[in-house]
């Protein structure tokens, strides 16, 4: 009995008591407890609806997190509706105060102006007209919605939309330009009265020479000072455009040489106008698409920045504003010589490390303008004239880095003769034709119309005046012609003994058979004969570059109008497209004409290229042409403008009558190129610039 009592309390203490629904305490092991709690396992309790509610109410942290999430979502929704242009009165359901409208208008106007300025800075739009157009577009885009938008969101939308709008404007402009260029090509191709379009001859060069520029493996002289200076360096080259003209081509070849010598090169292109983009890609020159922030960051990391035109002034100005110390790493290679280019660049001339010019006359002219404007440069300008690249020197027969045992300079001279014969055959020329070429963009500054006027005078010796003035004008011209011929030949005789010039020959050269006059379209023209009585060579003119982005279409039409009035001359005029493959053109030619007007050609890279191929140069007496061409030795000079047309006509007539004089002048020109204008001479000058401007390692 005592044992039962002693076990009872202990058993009660060991068994837990649970309050039932009736309020009674039921032992845990009893049947009643098991029956009541058989369905209330933890897993089933969690799955039951009442249990889930109890669990949710017991976890208040989750409850508050959900409330906060809903509140934040509602706030973001309201702000997004507000920011995407919905008006306050429509969104909130009441009319706003007019005073609020004025405040909003002022804020929107201020934001529009700020956005315009940032866009102009980001996109680096240098043209005033383009800036004006872009600002109009920006204002329209900004006022499309009158609500408030953060500057970052607005700038992102604008950066997405502005290229589309700008592409439409460019497409419209390109369509207009394309129509003009297409009209130019169509006129030249279909209207036979304006001459014949020939070339390009790239495939012909590859077939005859058995070599093409694509096969080049690098032209760097690893042992030279230039290679040692630029090895493992980072350089940025700034192109103002990509047209097939002197400045962009020279910068492209500089970039190629730098890459060949182990430098890292990045190109900043301010305008993609022209056709050199594919050539840059072929040469593996990295082009930075962005002209603002990305180009500035790349330039800041570079050892040297070389800008290749006065047109780069806007980029230089913005770069120095972005990075004030950047001017000390810029070498500015200026290739223009007109006052308008000085005016657009004068504000930053004194902020760059060094100016580089092409010729002595150009350097003197710019220094004079700097003195007039009280501009003090940071250092003395350097002179780095352009040179004949290795590809052309290779074809012309000069020893260069591209020569191999199977393609020596002697063998290349033989192949050049084969190239000449093949190109002239495709042009429809004979051995009795003297081909005069002028390769440049077609505009008034290059003087193609004056060249054609001179050619017409050379082909037609009869003056157009009538009455007593005819005889007087004819006598004067004959005297000038005789003196000109004597002067030309005597000058040549001083330079070389190979040319046999005697008084008898002078009289024979100056006497022209005036018989056998024929009538062509009502105008009397004379057949010209040389001293031996054989018919002289016929004059042919080849003009390039058709289709160039730098051509002035009104000037082209003016030339075509002139040719339409001179049918006989138009039959002697050939045209060729813009191209970088010009070796065949130089090989086929007999004379080169550099007829630049104004201040003359800044330098004239085509001048030294023509001299490398043994062509005498007829150039204007000014600019860099005067420094390159030695009168009566490597060519003949004439005045600019209309007064120079008659002198140029006399010079053409002189070379037409004297093939030996042509040959002798060409030989002297090749000698001058070999002394001064090959690639190694240019990079020797560049070594001095790099030494002074490049950052030390």
GROMACS .gro file of C-alpha atoms in nm, residues 424-681:
model
  258
  424UNK     CA    1   4.884   5.348 -12.109
  425UNK     CA    2   4.733   5.071 -12.316
  426UNK     CA    3   4.425   5.060 -12.092
  427UNK     CA    4   4.400   5.440 -12.119
  428UNK     CA    5   4.410   5.420 -12.496
  429UNK     CA    6   4.735   5.616 -12.525
  430UNK     CA    7   5.009   5.571 -12.780
  431UNK     CA    8   5.381   5.641 -12.770
  432UNK     CA    9   5.307   5.967 -12.950
  433UNK     CA   10   5.101   6.104 -12.659
  434UNK     CA   11   5.240   6.318 -12.377
  435UNK     CA   12   5.030   6.249 -12.068
  436UNK     CA   13   5.008   6.536 -11.817
  437UNK     CA   14   4.850   6.443 -11.482
  438UNK     CA   15   4.722   6.638 -11.183
  439UNK     CA   16   4.611   6.425 -10.887
  440UNK     CA   17   4.426   6.615 -10.615
  441UNK     CA   18   4.078   6.699 -10.499
  442UNK     CA   19   3.889   6.897 -10.761
  443UNK     CA   20   3.836   7.249 -10.627
  444UNK     CA   21   3.931   7.604 -10.713
  445UNK     CA   22   4.232   7.600 -10.483
  446UNK     CA   23   4.396   7.327 -10.694
  447UNK     CA   24   4.352   7.519 -11.021
  448UNK     CA   25   4.233   7.244 -11.257
  449UNK     CA   26   4.034   7.493 -11.463
  450UNK     CA   27   4.344   7.709 -11.517
  451UNK     CA   28   4.529   7.395 -11.625
  452UNK     CA   29   4.267   7.320 -11.889
  453UNK     CA   30   4.277   7.679 -12.011
  454UNK     CA   31   4.654   7.652 -12.048
  455UNK     CA   32   4.620   7.320 -12.229
  456UNK     CA   33   4.376   7.478 -12.471
  457UNK     CA   34   4.622   7.761 -12.537
  458UNK     CA   35   4.904   7.511 -12.588
  459UNK     CA   36   4.699   7.314 -12.839
  460UNK     CA   37   4.578   7.625 -13.020
  461UNK     CA   38   4.861   7.865 -13.107
  462UNK     CA   39   4.639   8.108 -13.298
  463UNK     CA   40   4.522   8.401 -13.085
  464UNK     CA   41   4.152   8.461 -13.063
  465UNK     CA   42   4.171   8.838 -13.116
  466UNK     CA   43   4.105   8.999 -13.455
  467UNK     CA   44   4.226   9.314 -13.637
  468UNK     CA   45   4.551   9.496 -13.572
  469UNK     CA   46   4.579   9.362 -13.216
  470UNK     CA   47   4.616   9.008 -13.349
  471UNK     CA   48   4.957   9.067 -13.507
  472UNK     CA   49   5.082   9.263 -13.206
  473UNK     CA   50   4.971   8.995 -12.959
  474UNK     CA   51   5.115   8.721 -13.178
  475UNK     CA   52   5.454   8.895 -13.205
  476UNK     CA   53   5.472   8.947 -12.831
  477UNK     CA   54   5.385   8.585 -12.761
  478UNK     CA   55   5.637   8.460 -13.014
  479UNK     CA   56   5.911   8.671 -12.858
  480UNK     CA   57   5.817   8.549 -12.512
  481UNK     CA   58   5.809   8.193 -12.639
  482UNK     CA   59   6.156   8.221 -12.796
  483UNK     CA   60   6.305   8.375 -12.484
  484UNK     CA   61   6.132   8.118 -12.268
  485UNK     CA   62   6.267   7.827 -12.472
  486UNK     CA   63   6.622   7.969 -12.473
  487UNK     CA   64   6.607   8.031 -12.100
  488UNK     CA   65   6.478   7.680 -12.030
  489UNK     CA   66   6.742   7.508 -12.242
  490UNK     CA   67   7.032   7.718 -12.118
  491UNK     CA   68   6.933   7.646 -11.761
  492UNK     CA   69   6.929   7.276 -11.836
  493UNK     CA   70   7.264   7.299 -12.012
  494UNK     CA   71   7.424   7.442 -11.698
  495UNK     CA   72   7.304   7.148 -11.491
  496UNK     CA   73   7.399   6.869 -11.726
  497UNK     CA   74   7.636   6.810 -12.011
  498UNK     CA   75   7.429   6.523 -12.141
  499UNK     CA   76   7.187   6.758 -12.313
  500UNK     CA   77   7.328   6.892 -12.639
  501UNK     CA   78   7.202   7.246 -12.671
  502UNK     CA   79   7.355   7.462 -12.941
  503UNK     CA   80   7.250   7.784 -13.100
  504UNK     CA   81   7.139   7.588 -13.403
  505UNK     CA   82   6.919   7.366 -13.190
  506UNK     CA   83   6.775   7.671 -13.016
  507UNK     CA   84   6.678   7.819 -13.351
  508UNK     CA   85   6.530   7.487 -13.457
  509UNK     CA   86   6.333   7.455 -13.132
  510UNK     CA   87   6.192   7.805 -13.161
  511UNK     CA   88   6.102   7.779 -13.528
  512UNK     CA   89   5.768   7.610 -13.573
  513UNK     CA   90   5.633   7.506 -13.908
  514UNK     CA   91   5.334   7.731 -13.957
  515UNK     CA   92   5.200   7.549 -14.261
  516UNK     CA   93   4.948   7.270 -14.281
  517UNK     CA   94   4.677   7.463 -14.099
  518UNK     CA   95   4.353   7.275 -14.062
  519UNK     CA   96   4.009   7.398 -13.970
  520UNK     CA   97   3.832   7.239 -13.672
  521UNK     CA   98   3.483   7.364 -13.581
  522UNK     CA   99   3.555   7.692 -13.760
  523UNK     CA  100   3.875   7.759 -13.561
  524UNK     CA  101   4.214   7.733 -13.731
  525UNK     CA  102   4.454   7.507 -13.541
  526UNK     CA  103   4.806   7.415 -13.645
  527UNK     CA  104   4.971   7.078 -13.637
  528UNK     CA  105   5.299   7.113 -13.452
  529UNK     CA  106   5.618   6.957 -13.581
  530UNK     CA  107   5.958   6.919 -13.422
  531UNK     CA  108   6.292   7.015 -13.574
  532UNK     CA  109   6.319   6.693 -13.770
  533UNK     CA  110   5.988   6.742 -13.943
  534UNK     CA  111   5.815   6.459 -13.760
  535UNK     CA  112   5.477   6.522 -13.603
  536UNK     CA  113   5.508   6.611 -13.236
  537UNK     CA  114   5.344   6.430 -12.949
  538UNK     CA  115   4.981   6.499 -12.877
  539UNK     CA  116   4.886   6.652 -12.544
  540UNK     CA  117   4.667   6.448 -12.305
  541UNK     CA  118   4.545   6.567 -11.965
  542UNK     CA  119   4.446   6.333 -11.679
  543UNK     CA  120   4.262   6.485 -11.381
  544UNK     CA  121   4.188   6.318 -11.048
  545UNK     CA  122   4.026   6.253 -10.812
  546UNK     CA  123   3.670   6.188 -10.927
  547UNK     CA  124   3.433   6.100 -10.643
  548UNK     CA  125   3.653   6.243 -10.368
  549UNK     CA  126   3.467   6.375 -10.064
  550UNK     CA  127   3.675   6.693 -10.090
  551UNK     CA  128   3.558   6.777 -10.442
  552UNK     CA  129   3.349   7.087 -10.496
  553UNK     CA  130   3.066   6.987 -10.728
  554UNK     CA  131   2.993   7.343 -10.856
  555UNK     CA  132   3.359   7.370 -10.956
  556UNK     CA  133   3.339   7.033 -11.133
  557UNK     CA  134   3.037   7.157 -11.326
  558UNK     CA  135   3.226   7.472 -11.417
  559UNK     CA  136   3.507   7.260 -11.559
  560UNK     CA  137   3.262   7.048 -11.755
  561UNK     CA  138   3.094   7.360 -11.889
  562UNK     CA  139   3.432   7.486 -12.008
  563UNK     CA  140   3.504   7.154 -12.179
  564UNK     CA  141   3.164   7.158 -12.349
  565UNK     CA  142   3.269   7.483 -12.517
  566UNK     CA  143   3.602   7.334 -12.626
  567UNK     CA  144   3.516   7.004 -12.790
  568UNK     CA  145   3.865   6.939 -12.925
  569UNK     CA  146   4.018   6.983 -12.579
  570UNK     CA  147   3.757   6.758 -12.417
  571UNK     CA  148   3.870   6.473 -12.643
  572UNK     CA  149   4.215   6.497 -12.484
  573UNK     CA  150   4.098   6.496 -12.119
  574UNK     CA  151   4.092   6.182 -11.905
  575UNK     CA  152   3.949   6.144 -11.554
  576UNK     CA  153   4.039   5.896 -11.280
  577UNK     CA  154   3.865   5.806 -10.950
  578UNK     CA  155   4.005   5.881 -10.605
  579UNK     CA  156   4.237   5.600 -10.500
  580UNK     CA  157   4.546   5.525 -10.295
  581UNK     CA  158   4.689   5.302 -10.571
  582UNK     CA  159   4.864   5.569 -10.777
  583UNK     CA  160   5.185   5.394 -10.885
  584UNK     CA  161   5.035   5.304 -11.223
  585UNK     CA  162   4.928   5.666 -11.281
  586UNK     CA  163   5.276   5.803 -11.210
  587UNK     CA  164   5.431   5.530 -11.425
  588UNK     CA  165   5.206   5.611 -11.722
  589UNK     CA  166   5.256   5.989 -11.702
  590UNK     CA  167   5.515   6.212 -11.870
  591UNK     CA  168   5.461   6.544 -11.684
  592UNK     CA  169   5.306   6.642 -11.351
  593UNK     CA  170   5.129   6.974 -11.289
  594UNK     CA  171   5.094   7.125 -10.940
  595UNK     CA  172   4.873   7.428 -11.006
  596UNK     CA  173   4.769   7.529 -10.651
  597UNK     CA  174   4.643   7.884 -10.609
  598UNK     CA  175   4.622   8.133 -10.323
  599UNK     CA  176   4.927   8.099 -10.101
  600UNK     CA  177   5.025   7.792 -10.296
  601UNK     CA  178   5.052   7.433 -10.185
  602UNK     CA  179   5.160   7.390  -9.823
  603UNK     CA  180   5.407   7.126  -9.931
  604UNK     CA  181   5.279   6.900 -10.206
  605UNK     CA  182   5.336   6.537 -10.129
  606UNK     CA  183   5.226   6.442 -10.481
  607UNK     CA  184   5.504   6.668 -10.611
  608UNK     CA  185   5.783   6.461 -10.457
  609UNK     CA  186   5.602   6.139 -10.552
  610UNK     CA  187   5.593   6.249 -10.917
  611UNK     CA  188   5.962   6.343 -10.902
  612UNK     CA  189   6.039   5.997 -10.762
  613UNK     CA  190   5.893   5.849 -11.080
  614UNK     CA  191   6.109   6.072 -11.298
  615UNK     CA  192   5.843   6.329 -11.395
  616UNK     CA  193   5.922   6.698 -11.452
  617UNK     CA  194   5.693   6.920 -11.245
  618UNK     CA  195   5.517   7.232 -11.370
  619UNK     CA  196   5.420   7.420 -11.054
  620UNK     CA  197   5.303   7.755 -10.930
  621UNK     CA  198   5.567   7.991 -10.799
  622UNK     CA  199   5.467   7.987 -10.434
  623UNK     CA  200   5.425   7.781 -10.118
  624UNK     CA  201   5.603   7.453 -10.072
  625UNK     CA  202   5.616   7.393 -10.448
  626UNK     CA  203   5.870   7.673 -10.480
  627UNK     CA  204   6.091   7.501 -10.222
  628UNK     CA  205   6.069   7.159 -10.387
  629UNK     CA  206   6.087   7.242 -10.758
  630UNK     CA  207   6.411   7.399 -10.878
  631UNK     CA  208   6.323   7.610 -11.179
  632UNK     CA  209   6.477   7.492 -11.506
  633UNK     CA  210   6.631   7.193 -11.325
  634UNK     CA  211   6.360   6.964 -11.187
  635UNK     CA  212   6.071   7.150 -11.346
  636UNK     CA  213   5.931   7.487 -11.450
  637UNK     CA  214   5.745   7.743 -11.239
  638UNK     CA  215   5.469   7.983 -11.343
  639UNK     CA  216   5.267   8.260 -11.169
  640UNK     CA  217   4.934   8.197 -11.004
  641UNK     CA  218   4.593   8.294 -11.134
  642UNK     CA  219   4.499   8.393 -11.488
  643UNK     CA  220   4.838   8.553 -11.561
  644UNK     CA  221   4.997   8.214 -11.508
  645UNK     CA  222   4.784   8.035 -11.767
  646UNK     CA  223   4.983   8.169 -12.063
  647UNK     CA  224   5.317   8.089 -11.897
  648UNK     CA  225   5.193   7.740 -11.814
  649UNK     CA  226   5.081   7.701 -12.176
  650UNK     CA  227   5.431   7.796 -12.293
  651UNK     CA  228   5.585   7.548 -12.051
  652UNK     CA  229   5.354   7.272 -12.173
  653UNK     CA  230   5.438   7.354 -12.531
  654UNK     CA  231   5.809   7.353 -12.449
  655UNK     CA  232   5.799   7.006 -12.290
  656UNK     CA  233   5.578   6.884 -12.572
  657UNK     CA  234   5.847   6.979 -12.824
  658UNK     CA  235   6.145   6.859 -12.616
  659UNK     CA  236   6.126   6.500 -12.490
  660UNK     CA  237   6.496   6.512 -12.401
  661UNK     CA  238   6.439   6.810 -12.170
  662UNK     CA  239   6.155   6.619 -12.006
  663UNK     CA  240   6.377   6.322 -11.945
  664UNK     CA  241   6.661   6.533 -11.807
  665UNK     CA  242   6.437   6.721 -11.563
  666UNK     CA  243   6.291   6.389 -11.448
  667UNK     CA  244   6.637   6.250 -11.376
  668UNK     CA  245   6.727   6.557 -11.172
  669UNK     CA  246   6.402   6.522 -10.978
  670UNK     CA  247   6.482   6.161 -10.886
  671UNK     CA  248   6.821   6.268 -10.759
  672UNK     CA  249   6.662   6.533 -10.537
  673UNK     CA  250   6.414   6.281 -10.395
  674UNK     CA  251   6.695   6.041 -10.318
  675UNK     CA  252   6.881   6.318 -10.132
  676UNK     CA  253   6.594   6.471  -9.935
  677UNK     CA  254   6.249   6.314  -9.963
  678UNK     CA  255   6.263   5.942  -9.888
  679UNK     CA  256   6.104   5.793  -9.579
  680UNK     CA  257   6.425   5.777  -9.380
  681UNK     CA  258   6.471   6.153  -9.416
   0.00000   0.00000   0.00000
